[in-house]
mmCIF file of C-alpha atoms in Angstrom:
data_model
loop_
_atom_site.group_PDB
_atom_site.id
_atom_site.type_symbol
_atom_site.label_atom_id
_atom_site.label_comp_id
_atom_site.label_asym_id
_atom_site.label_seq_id
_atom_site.Cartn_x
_atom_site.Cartn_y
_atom_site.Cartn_z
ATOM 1 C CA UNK A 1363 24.689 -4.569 -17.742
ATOM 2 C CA UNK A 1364 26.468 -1.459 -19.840
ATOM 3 C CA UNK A 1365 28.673 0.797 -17.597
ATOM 4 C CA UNK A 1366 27.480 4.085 -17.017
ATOM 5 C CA UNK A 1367 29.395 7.047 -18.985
ATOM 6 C CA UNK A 1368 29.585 9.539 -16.350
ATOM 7 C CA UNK A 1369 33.026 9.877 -14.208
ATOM 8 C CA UNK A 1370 34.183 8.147 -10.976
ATOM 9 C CA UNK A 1371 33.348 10.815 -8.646
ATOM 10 C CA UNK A 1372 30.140 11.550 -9.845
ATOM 11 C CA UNK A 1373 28.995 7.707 -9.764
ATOM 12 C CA UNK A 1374 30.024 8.041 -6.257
ATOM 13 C CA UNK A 1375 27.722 10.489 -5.829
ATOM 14 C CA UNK A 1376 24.714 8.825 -7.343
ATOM 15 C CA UNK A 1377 25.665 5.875 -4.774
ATOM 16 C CA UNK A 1378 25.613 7.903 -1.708
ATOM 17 C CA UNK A 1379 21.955 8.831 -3.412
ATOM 18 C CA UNK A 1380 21.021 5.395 -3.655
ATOM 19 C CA UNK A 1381 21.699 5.330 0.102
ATOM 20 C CA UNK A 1382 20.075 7.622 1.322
ATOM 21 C CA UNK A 1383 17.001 6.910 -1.213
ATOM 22 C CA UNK A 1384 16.747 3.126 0.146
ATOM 23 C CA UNK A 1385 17.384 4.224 4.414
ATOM 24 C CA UNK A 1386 13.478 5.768 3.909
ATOM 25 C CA UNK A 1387 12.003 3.400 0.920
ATOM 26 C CA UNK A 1388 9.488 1.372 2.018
ATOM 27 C CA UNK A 1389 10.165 -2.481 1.490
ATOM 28 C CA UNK A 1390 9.419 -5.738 2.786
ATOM 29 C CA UNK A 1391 13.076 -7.021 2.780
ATOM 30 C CA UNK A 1392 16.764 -5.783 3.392
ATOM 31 C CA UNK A 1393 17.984 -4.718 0.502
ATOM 32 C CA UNK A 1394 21.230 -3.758 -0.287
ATOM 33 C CA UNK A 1395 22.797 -1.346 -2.926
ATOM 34 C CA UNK A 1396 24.459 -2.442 -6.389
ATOM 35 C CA UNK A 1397 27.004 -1.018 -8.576
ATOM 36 C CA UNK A 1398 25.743 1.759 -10.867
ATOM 37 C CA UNK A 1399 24.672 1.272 -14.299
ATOM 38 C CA UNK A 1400 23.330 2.577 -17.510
ATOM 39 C CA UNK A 1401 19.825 3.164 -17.174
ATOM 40 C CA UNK A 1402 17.571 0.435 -19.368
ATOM 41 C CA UNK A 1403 13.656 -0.517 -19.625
ATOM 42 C CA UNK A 1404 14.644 -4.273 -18.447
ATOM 43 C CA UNK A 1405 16.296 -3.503 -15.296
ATOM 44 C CA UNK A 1406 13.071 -4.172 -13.465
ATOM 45 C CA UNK A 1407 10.009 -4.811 -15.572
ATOM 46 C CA UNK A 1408 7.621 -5.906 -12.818
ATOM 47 C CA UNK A 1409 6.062 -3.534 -9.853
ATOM 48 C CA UNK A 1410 5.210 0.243 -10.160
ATOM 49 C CA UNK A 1411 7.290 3.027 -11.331
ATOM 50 C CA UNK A 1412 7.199 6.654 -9.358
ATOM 51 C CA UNK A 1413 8.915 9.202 -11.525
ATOM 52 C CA UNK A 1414 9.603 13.171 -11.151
ATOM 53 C CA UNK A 1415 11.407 16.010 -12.312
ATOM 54 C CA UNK A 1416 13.605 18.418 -9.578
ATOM 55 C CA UNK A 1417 15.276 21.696 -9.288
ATOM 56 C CA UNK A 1418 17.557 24.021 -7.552
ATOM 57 C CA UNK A 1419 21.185 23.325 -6.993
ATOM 58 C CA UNK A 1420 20.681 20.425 -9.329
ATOM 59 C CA UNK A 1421 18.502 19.963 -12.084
ATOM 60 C CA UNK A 1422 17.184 16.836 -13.705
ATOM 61 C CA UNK A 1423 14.916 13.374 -12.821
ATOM 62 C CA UNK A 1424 14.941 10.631 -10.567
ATOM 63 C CA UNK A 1425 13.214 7.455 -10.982
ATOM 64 C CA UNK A 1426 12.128 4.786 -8.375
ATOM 65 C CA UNK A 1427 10.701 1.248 -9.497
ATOM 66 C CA UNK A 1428 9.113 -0.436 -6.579
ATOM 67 C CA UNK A 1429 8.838 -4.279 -6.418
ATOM 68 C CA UNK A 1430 4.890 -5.510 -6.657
ATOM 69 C CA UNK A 1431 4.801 -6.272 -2.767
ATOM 70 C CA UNK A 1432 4.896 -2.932 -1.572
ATOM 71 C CA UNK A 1433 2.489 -2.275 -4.571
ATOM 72 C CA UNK A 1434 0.083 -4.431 -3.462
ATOM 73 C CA UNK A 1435 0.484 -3.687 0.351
ATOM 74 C CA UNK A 1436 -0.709 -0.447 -0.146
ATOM 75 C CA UNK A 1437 -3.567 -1.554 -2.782
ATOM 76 C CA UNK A 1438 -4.795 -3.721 0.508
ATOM 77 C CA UNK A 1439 -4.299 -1.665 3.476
ATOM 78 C CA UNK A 1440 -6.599 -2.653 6.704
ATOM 79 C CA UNK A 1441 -7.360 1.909 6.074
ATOM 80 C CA UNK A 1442 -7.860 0.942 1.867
ATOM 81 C CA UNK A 1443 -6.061 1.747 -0.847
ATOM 82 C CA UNK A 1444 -2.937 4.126 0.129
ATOM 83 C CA UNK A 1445 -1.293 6.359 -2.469
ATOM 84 C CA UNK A 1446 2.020 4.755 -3.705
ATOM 85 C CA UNK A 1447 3.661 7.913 -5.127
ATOM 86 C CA UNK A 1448 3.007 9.320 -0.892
ATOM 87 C CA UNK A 1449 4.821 6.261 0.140
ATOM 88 C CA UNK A 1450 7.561 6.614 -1.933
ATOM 89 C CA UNK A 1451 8.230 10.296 -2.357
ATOM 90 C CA UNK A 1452 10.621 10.445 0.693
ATOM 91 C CA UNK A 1453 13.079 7.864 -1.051
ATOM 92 C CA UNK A 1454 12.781 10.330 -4.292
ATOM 93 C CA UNK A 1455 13.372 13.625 -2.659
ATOM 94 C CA UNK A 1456 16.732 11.679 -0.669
ATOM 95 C CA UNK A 1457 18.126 10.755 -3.882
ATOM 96 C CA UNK A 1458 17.270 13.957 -5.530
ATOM 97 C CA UNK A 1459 18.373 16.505 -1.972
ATOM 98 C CA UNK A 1460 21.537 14.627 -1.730
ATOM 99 C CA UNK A 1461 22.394 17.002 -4.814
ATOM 100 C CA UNK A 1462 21.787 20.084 -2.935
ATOM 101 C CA UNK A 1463 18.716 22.271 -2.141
ATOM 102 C CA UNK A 1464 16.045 20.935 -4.492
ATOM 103 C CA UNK A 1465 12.739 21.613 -5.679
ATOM 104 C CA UNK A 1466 10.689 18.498 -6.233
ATOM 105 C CA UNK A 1467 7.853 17.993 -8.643
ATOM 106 C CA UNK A 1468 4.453 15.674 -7.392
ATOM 107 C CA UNK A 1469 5.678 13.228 -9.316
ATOM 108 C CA UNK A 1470 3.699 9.954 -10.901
ATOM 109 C CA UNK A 1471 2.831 6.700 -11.431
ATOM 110 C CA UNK A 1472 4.051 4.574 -14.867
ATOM 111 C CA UNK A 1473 4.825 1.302 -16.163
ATOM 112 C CA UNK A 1474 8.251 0.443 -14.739
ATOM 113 C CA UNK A 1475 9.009 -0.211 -18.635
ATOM 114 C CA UNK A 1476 8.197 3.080 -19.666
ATOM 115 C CA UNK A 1477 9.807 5.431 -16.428
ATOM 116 C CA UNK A 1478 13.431 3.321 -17.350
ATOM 117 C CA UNK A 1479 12.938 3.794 -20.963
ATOM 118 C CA UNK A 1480 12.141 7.670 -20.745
ATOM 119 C CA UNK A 1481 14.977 8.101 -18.524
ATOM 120 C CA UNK A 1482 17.250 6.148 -20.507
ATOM 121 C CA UNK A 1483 16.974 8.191 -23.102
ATOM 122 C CA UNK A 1484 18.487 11.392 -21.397
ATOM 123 C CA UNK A 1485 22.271 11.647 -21.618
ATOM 124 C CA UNK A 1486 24.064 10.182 -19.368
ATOM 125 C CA UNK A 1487 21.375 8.579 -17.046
ATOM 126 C CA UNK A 1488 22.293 6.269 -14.656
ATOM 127 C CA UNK A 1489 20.369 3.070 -12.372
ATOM 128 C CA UNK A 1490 21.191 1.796 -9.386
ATOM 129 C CA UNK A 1491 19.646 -1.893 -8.583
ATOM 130 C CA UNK A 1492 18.598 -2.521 -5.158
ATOM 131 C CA UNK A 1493 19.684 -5.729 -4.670
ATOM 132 C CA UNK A 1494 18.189 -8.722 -2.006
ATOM 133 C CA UNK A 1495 20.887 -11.231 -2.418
ATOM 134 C CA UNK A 1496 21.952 -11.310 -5.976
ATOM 135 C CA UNK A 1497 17.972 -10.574 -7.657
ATOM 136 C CA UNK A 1498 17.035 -6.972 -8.481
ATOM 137 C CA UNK A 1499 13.937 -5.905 -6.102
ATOM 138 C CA UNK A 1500 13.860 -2.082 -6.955
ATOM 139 C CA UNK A 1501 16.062 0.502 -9.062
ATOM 140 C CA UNK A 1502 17.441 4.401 -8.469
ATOM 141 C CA UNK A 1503 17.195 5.601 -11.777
ATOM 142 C CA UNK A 1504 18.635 9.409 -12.312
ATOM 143 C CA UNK A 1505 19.564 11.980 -14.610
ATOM 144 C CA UNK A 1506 21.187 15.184 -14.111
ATOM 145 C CA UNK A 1507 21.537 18.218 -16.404
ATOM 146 C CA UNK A 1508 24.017 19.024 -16.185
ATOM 147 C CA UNK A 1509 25.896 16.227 -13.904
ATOM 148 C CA UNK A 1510 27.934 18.575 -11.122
ATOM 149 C CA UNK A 1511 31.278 18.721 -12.005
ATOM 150 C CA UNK A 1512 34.287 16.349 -10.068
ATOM 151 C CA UNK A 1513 34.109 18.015 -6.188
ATOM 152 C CA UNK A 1514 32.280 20.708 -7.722
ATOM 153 C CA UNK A 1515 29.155 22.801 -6.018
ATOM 154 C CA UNK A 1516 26.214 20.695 -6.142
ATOM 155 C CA UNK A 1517 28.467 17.512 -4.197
ATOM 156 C CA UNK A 1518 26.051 15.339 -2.077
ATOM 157 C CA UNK A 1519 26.027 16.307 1.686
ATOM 158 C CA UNK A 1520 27.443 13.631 3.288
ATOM 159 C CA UNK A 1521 25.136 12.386 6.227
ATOM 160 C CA UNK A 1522 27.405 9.510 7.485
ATOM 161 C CA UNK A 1523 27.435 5.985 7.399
ATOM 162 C CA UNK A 1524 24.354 4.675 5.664
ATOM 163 C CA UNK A 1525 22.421 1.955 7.760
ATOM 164 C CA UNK A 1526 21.404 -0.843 6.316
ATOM 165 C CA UNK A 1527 16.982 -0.558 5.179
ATOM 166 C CA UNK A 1528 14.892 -2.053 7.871
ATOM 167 C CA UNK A 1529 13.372 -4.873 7.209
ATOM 168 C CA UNK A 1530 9.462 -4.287 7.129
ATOM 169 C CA UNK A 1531 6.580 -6.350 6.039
ATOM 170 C CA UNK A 1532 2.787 -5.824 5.980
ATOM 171 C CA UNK A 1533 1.712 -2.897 7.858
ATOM 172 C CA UNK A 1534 4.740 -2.354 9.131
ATOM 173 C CA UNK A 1535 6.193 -1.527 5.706
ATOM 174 C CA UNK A 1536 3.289 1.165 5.516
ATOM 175 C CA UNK A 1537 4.172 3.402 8.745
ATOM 176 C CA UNK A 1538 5.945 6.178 6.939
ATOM 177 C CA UNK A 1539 3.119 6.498 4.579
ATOM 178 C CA UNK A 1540 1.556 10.361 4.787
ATOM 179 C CA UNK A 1541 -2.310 9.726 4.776
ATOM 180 C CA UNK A 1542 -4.979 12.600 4.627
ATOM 181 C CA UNK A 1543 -6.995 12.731 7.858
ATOM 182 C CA UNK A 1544 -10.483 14.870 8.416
ATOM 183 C CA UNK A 1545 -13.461 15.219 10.680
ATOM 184 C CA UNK A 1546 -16.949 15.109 9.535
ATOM 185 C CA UNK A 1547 -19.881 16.516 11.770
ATOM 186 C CA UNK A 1548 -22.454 15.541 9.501
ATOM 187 C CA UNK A 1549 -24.092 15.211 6.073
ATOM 188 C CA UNK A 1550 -26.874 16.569 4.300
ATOM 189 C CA UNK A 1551 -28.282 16.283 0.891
ATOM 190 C CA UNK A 1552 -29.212 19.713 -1.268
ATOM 191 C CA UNK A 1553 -30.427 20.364 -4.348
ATOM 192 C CA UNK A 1554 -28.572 22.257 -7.285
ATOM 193 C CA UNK A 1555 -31.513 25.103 -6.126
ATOM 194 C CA UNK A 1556 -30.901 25.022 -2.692
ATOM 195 C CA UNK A 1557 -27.367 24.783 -3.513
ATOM 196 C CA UNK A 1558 -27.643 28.072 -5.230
ATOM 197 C CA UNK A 1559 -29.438 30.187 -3.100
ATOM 198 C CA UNK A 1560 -26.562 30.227 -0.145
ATOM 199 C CA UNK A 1561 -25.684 33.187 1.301
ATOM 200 C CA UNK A 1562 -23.542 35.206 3.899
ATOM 201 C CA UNK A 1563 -25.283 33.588 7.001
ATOM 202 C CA UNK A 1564 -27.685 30.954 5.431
ATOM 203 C CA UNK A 1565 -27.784 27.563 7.748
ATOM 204 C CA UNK A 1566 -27.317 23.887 6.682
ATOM 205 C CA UNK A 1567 -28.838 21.627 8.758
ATOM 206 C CA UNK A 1568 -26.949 18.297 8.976
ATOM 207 C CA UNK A 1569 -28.055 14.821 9.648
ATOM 208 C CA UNK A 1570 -26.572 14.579 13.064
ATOM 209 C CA UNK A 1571 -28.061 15.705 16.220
ATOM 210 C CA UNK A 1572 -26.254 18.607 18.510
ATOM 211 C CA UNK A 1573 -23.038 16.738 21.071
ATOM 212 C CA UNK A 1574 -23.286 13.778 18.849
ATOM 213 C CA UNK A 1575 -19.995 12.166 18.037
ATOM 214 C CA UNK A 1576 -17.869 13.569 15.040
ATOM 215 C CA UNK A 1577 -16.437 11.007 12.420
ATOM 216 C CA UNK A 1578 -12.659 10.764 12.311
ATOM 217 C CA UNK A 1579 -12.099 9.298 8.211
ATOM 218 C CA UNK A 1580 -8.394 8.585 6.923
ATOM 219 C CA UNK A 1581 -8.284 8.737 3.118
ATOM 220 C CA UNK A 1582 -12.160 9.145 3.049
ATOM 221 C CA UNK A 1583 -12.617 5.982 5.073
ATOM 222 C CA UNK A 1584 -14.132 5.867 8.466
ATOM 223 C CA UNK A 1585 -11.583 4.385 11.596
ATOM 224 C CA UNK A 1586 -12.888 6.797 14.466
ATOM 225 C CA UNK A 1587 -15.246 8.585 16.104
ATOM 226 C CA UNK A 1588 -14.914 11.302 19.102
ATOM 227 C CA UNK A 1589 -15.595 14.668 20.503
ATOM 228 C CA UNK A 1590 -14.912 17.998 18.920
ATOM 229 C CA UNK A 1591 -12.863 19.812 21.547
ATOM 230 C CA UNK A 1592 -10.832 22.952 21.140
ATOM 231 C CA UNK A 1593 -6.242 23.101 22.150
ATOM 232 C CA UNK A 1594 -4.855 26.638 21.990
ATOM 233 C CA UNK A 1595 -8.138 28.286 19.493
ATOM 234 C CA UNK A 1596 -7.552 25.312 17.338
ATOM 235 C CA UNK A 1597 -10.075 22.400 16.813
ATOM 236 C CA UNK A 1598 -9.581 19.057 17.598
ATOM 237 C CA UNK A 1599 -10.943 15.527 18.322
ATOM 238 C CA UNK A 1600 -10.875 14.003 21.312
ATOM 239 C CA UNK A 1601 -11.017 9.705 20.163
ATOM 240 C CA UNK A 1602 -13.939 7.518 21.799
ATOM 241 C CA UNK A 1603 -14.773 5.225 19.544
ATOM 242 C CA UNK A 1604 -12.328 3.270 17.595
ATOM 243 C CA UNK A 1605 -14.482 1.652 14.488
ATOM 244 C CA UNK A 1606 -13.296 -1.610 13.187
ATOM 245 C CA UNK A 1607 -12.425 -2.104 9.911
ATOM 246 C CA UNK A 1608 -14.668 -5.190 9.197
ATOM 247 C CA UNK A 1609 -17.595 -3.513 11.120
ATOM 248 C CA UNK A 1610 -19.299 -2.448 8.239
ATOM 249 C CA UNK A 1611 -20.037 1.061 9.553
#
């Protein structure tokens, strides 16, 4: 693997990122953290790549390749397919806010090939492997413009020791994941006429009859069903029903 060009200090820096990035990645083993190198496409060309661009009191990208088991975790979640860029966003906006104050973009999802590749093209990019014994299982990849300069402004903020990632596998390795959550009272079905013809006051009947349970969906997908109840003028739902995931319903 090539040495990185950037100075002492600054790899330091991107270390103490790598850190931080890997206390709140999600991952099914302990991993540890390697010695920085030049950023190149065959680092890690297996799993899913999670790229995006940041802002602020440093500028530039940050890259994180996640091995195929967290991948597929979240492909087969019990509550169906989870977002991977949600689940790994906290690990990218650690490496990137270690920096400084920092603006990050929404980031996406690429070939692990091509997110290395793109990065490695920027001067003076740098990877850090995470490492489970000696075998790469994910990768840091970042790139500042400029870099901040030796014990310059921009220096990470040191949050102490680093402890070592938990070690989390199947659900488990899923718990930090953010997940969208609603409540449906009911359906209906309209046509593009009826649709049309809605106004200030107009009613919409739904399919469900009045006191009847509301449905409590996670990603779109049904786990839950329970009262509509209102906590300080806001709306909530009170849980009754707990729906299985191999129910059917």
């Amino acid at each position: 693997m090539t040495a990185p060009t950037i100075t002492e200090p600054q790899l330091a820096l991107v270390r103490a990122a790598a850190e931080q990035a890997l206390a709140v990645l999600p991952t099914s083993r302990e991993l540890a953290v390697g010695a920085p190198v030049a950023a190149s496409a065959d680092l890690l060309t297996s799993g899913q790549a999670i790229t995006a661009r940041f802002s602020g009191a440093a500028a530039g990208e940050v890259v994180v390749v996640v091995g195929q088991d967290l991948a597929d975790a979240l492909k087969e979640s019990p509550l169906g397919e989870l977002d991977l860029t949600a689940a790994v966003r906290p690990a990218l906006e650690a490496a990137a806010r270690a920096f400084g104050p920092v603006v990050l973009d929404p980031g996406q999802i690429m070939e692990p090939a091509v997110a290395l590749s793109a990065i490695a093209a920027k001067a003076d990019s740098v990877a850090v492997p995470l490492l489970d014994g000696g075998e790469i299982r994910a990768v840091l990849a970042l790139a500042l413009s400029p870099w901040p300069s030796d014990g310059g402004p921009g220096g990470i903020a040191r949050r102490g020791p680093s402890a070592a990632a938990p070690i989390r596998g199947g659900l488990d390795m899923l718990h930090d994941v953010e997940m969208e959550v609603s409540a449906e009272l009911g359906r209906t079905r309209m046509s593009v006429r009826e649709l049309l013809s809605l106004s200030p006051g107009a009613i919409v009947e739904l399919d469900r009859a009045a006191g009847s349970p509301a449905d409590l969906l996670v990603n779109g997908r049904l786990i839950a069903r329970g009262e509509v109840v209102v906590i300080d003028e806001n709306f909530g739902i009170r849980i009754t029903e707990i729906v299985s995931p191999g129910s059917g319903e």
